[in-house]
Amino acid sequence: MTGSRQDREGAPQHFVISFAGFNRPWAAWIAHRLEEHGHRATLQRWDPQRSPGLTEALEDLARASGRVLIVLSERYFSVGTHTVEEWNAALRTVTGNHPDRFAAVSLTDAQLPAATAALEHVELWGIDAYEAEYRVLRRLDLPTDRIGTESGRRGPRFPNDPPEVWGRVPRRNPRFTGRNDVIGNLRNALVQAPSGAAAVTLLGLSGVGKTQVATEYAYRFASEYDIVWWVPAEDRPTLRERLADLAPALDLPLGTGSYGEQIRATLEALRRGSPYGRWLIVFDGCDNPDDLTDLLPSGPGHVIITSRNRDWAARHTSLVEVPLYARPESITFIRRRAQRLSPDEADQLAEALEDYPLALDQTAGWLAASPLTVGDYLTLLQRRLDSPEAVTLSEDYPLPFPTALAILLNNVRENYPDALALLRLFVFFAPGPVPLRLLREFTADDVPEELSGLINDQIRWNAALNKLVQFSVVRLEYSDLAVDEGGGGLESVQLHRMVHTIVRENLGEEESVPLSRAVRQVLAAADPGRPSDSRRWPRYAELIPHLEPSGVISSTNPRIQTFFLHCLRYLLLAGEYRTCLRLSELADGVWRAMLGDEHDQVRELSYHYGGALRMLGHVKRAEALSRARVEHLTAERGDRDLETLRALSSHGAVMLRMARYEKARELFAGILDTYRELLGEDDSTTLNEQSNLASALRLLGRYQEAYDLDLDTLRRRERVLKPRHIATLSSGIACAMNLRLTGRYREALSRLEQGLRLNVQVLGSNHPQTLRAEHNLGLCLRRSGDIAGAGARLRSVLERSTRVFGSDYPWTLMVASDYATYLREYGDVEEARRISEDVVRGYQSQLGLAHPFSIGTVGNLGLVLRAQGEREEALSLSEQALVGMRGALGERHPWTLGCAINAAGCRNITGRLEDALDLSRDTLRTAESVLGSEHPMVLSAQIALAADLRLLGRMEEAGKHEDDALRMLTRTLGTQHVHTVSARQRVRPYWDFEPQP
């Protein structure tokens, strides 16, 4: 029983709100307003296809407890394929059986089935929130004296009020069909995710409708969010640019020519939920998780990713599959796309195309504008299926789609020559977005004859483009900026990857050559120049995706080759090493065959190729490449030629990676002297070499000399290149590192805090150089006694480096090693052991057993074993490290002395007291002569010697060494410094090996 009107007005009630998925924002808002008035509301998405018939579906609604409020719209009646007559019959039956159970509101002024009159619906479209609430309450016979009341529980926004920020979300598809289960699963996954980790990947084949689902979700749930922001994510540079564009919408400072600062500030604002806590960010088309994982926002909002890559399952996102259409969905969609088709004809077409959404959209669109019958079309499809070219394009695509697309393109070819010419031009850019800025750069002289008329005639160009849009061959993206801000118009043309592939494969060489040449010319003309200027990196990032499709790599044009080399230089400087390596490998084989091994352009390419190899840890390959280059140039030009000097310097960088530190130092010193003579002391090339020499000195343990040289380089670069240049910022990090290694922790910390801010602003938080600065800041914090701060920094850098570059990347191993030593002392020893073992394996695999990094990290592992009580095993590893480091670097290198401190400690705790004492005495004596009496390592060696003496009963000598060390620690570091406190408490010191860049 529903009760009387008086009963309904006087007590809380339950309402079931039935709605089409398209109108969910209205249903959610109505439910919230009813709940604010003390009632209970249940949302019930309308899906009659789950019931045997329409009448049965309505009867199921009537059986729910409480009254049923139906949200009427055209969409409510188009869910399924029922006719108006069927609707009228079902409504009359059910409302007649349950006259008091149903009420309705209407969101449309369109004509509805006549039987809806029994529902006595009220109109909600085009009115404000107050009036809408009033009408709902009146229709349900509820009191209206508390309209607008709020209990403090924030609910959905009134559907007619847009989110505060709405960024480039694609236009809503009026033909969107079905997918209610997918959208429901997506919503549940987002809502039920742990706090701060609500990220869901929509996974499916190309063209299955992932983007459409994400778009529909954004509109359906727009009232739940304050920000909805769309990010094209098919390549990393584009997604970084789009993410940075969110900063102004959040009222964040733009920074000075820096995407890095904007991205950092944006992610931080999203994490804090300030100024908006309810946000939705959609990353559309990210098939490479490595491009995005480090940029994924965290915080109170939601993230949706669309992708074809199942690897997202391992990247802290939930997966929601987007399958092919169910057959009823296919039929409904086809009939919306081609209204002239009957249900049986739509079923025939869906069967032939295997319910593949993109194929249905394109073929139904073609049939909508064609007199061809479905039967004839299917006959034509069957004939084309016999062609291997039509059915073997890719294993990823359902069989009929290439055939259907071929028919569609034949129609374009036969009837719309301008559209065909434009499409053929587009496919020599990369799939995905093609910036309009590039398309406008074409001149009539650069393109084939059939395109020259289009280039000069904007009306023809637009007509051709619109025809491609009509047949769903391309999609247009418009700027959401105001016109006076440069927006309000077409921004990019989007070409689907499968369309791109099929069109390219059907072009002959005679047609392809002039088109690809034209695109290459446009790309080269767009070269921003000066790849070392980080302000120009966004433009380079925009061009990189188009290098391969346009044939830039195989071009014989020197201007285009130079443009390609600029792109490689940008990739190296921006830290995109894997992309640089892949492109360099492709170009190396092509250019050597085309130009010869000794051509100037091939040699220039080899520098970038070798740089990528070196940075990614492929040291042997990098060494072979640089050695061959040096040998040829030295023989041809002599050792004072500038090109030879450049090759020698590059070879020296490889030698540093191979731990040939003294040979590299000698090489750099000679090159530096020659550069100073030929170019002058302030030339940027000279300063680069001076920085290289400082790196060699630092790796040799000559920290003060390295600092003096780096400081001079920094001052000169600040004057010559300016403070925010990437090379100047690198010198600042180097100076701070040297200060830390000499024990001047406070100075190092101050310099690094400032340097990190600048690197983030200029380069972004995940650039390798920024990670290097933050890594060193973490080490400084640890040495300065901020243990918690150090752990947070090191953990953050390790996580980001692993996400961005991978666990086997040399820099990741370096940070992992330092984080493991931190965990051993202040965290989880078991985790420290696991990481340490991984680091040892990584270095031994990349660099070999005899490299100092492999040796030093073995020593670190020994310290972990000592902490776990495995004393004999720890002694074995510490002795192995000591012998190995002596062999690699000699008796007097600081790393050897550090290994000696650890070995002496292990001898001590295993009862080899005299051996420990002998080693400690020798270590202290050598350390003092190498580093001076005030260096922290020397003072650690002195405290260790005192411990060995004390255990052997030589108290007077032990006391003298201990007092001297404590006095020096107090003077240099302070009474409360962690090293001073540990020494006072007679905690035996140890030494952590820190791999250095």
PDB file of C-alpha atoms in Angstrom, residues 697-703 741 885 889-901 927 930-931 935 937 991 993 996:
ATOM      1  CA  LEU A 697      88.181  14.156 -10.189  1.00  0.00           C
ATOM      2  CA  ARG A 698      85.121  13.463  -8.039  1.00  0.00           C
ATOM      3  CA  LEU A 699      85.059   9.807  -9.085  1.00  0.00           C
ATOM      4  CA  LEU A 700      88.747   9.606  -8.206  1.00  0.00           C
ATOM      5  CA  GLY A 701      87.921  10.834  -4.702  1.00  0.00           C
ATOM      6  CA  ARG A 702      89.576  14.219  -5.194  1.00  0.00           C
ATOM      7  CA  TYR A 703      86.545  16.039  -3.866  1.00  0.00           C
ATOM      8  CA  LEU A 741      81.387  14.535  -0.175  1.00  0.00           C
ATOM      9  CA  MET A 885      88.183  -2.073  -4.565  1.00  0.00           C
ATOM     10  CA  LEU A 889      91.066   1.799  -7.656  1.00  0.00           C
ATOM     11  CA  GLY A 890      94.120   1.300  -5.468  1.00  0.00           C
ATOM     12  CA  GLU A 891      94.858   1.615  -1.748  1.00  0.00           C
ATOM     13  CA  ARG A 892      94.285   5.352  -1.422  1.00  0.00           C
ATOM     14  CA  HIS A 893      90.888   5.877  -3.050  1.00  0.00           C
ATOM     15  CA  PRO A 894      88.175   6.940  -0.545  1.00  0.00           C
ATOM     16  CA  TRP A 895      85.983   4.043  -1.662  1.00  0.00           C
ATOM     17  CA  THR A 896      88.773   1.607  -0.800  1.00  0.00           C
ATOM     18  CA  LEU A 897      89.197   3.281   2.593  1.00  0.00           C
ATOM     19  CA  GLY A 898      85.455   2.994   3.206  1.00  0.00           C
ATOM     20  CA  CYS A 899      85.535  -0.705   2.396  1.00  0.00           C
ATOM     21  CA  ALA A 900      88.433  -1.020   4.844  1.00  0.00           C
ATOM     22  CA  ILE A 901      86.392   0.599   7.656  1.00  0.00           C
ATOM     23  CA  ALA A 927      92.673   8.463   5.123  1.00  0.00           C
ATOM     24  CA  VAL A 930      94.256  11.572   1.421  1.00  0.00           C
ATOM     25  CA  LEU A 931      91.349  13.536   2.902  1.00  0.00           C
ATOM     26  CA  HIS A 935      86.917  14.820   6.878  1.00  0.00           C
ATOM     27  CA  MET A 937      85.472   9.514   6.861  1.00  0.00           C
ATOM     28  CA  TRP A 991      80.635   3.388   5.567  1.00  0.00           C
ATOM     29  CA  PHE A 993      79.096   3.013  -0.680  1.00  0.00           C
ATOM     30  CA  GLN A 996      78.046   8.416  -8.240  1.00  0.00           C
TER      31      GLN A 996
END
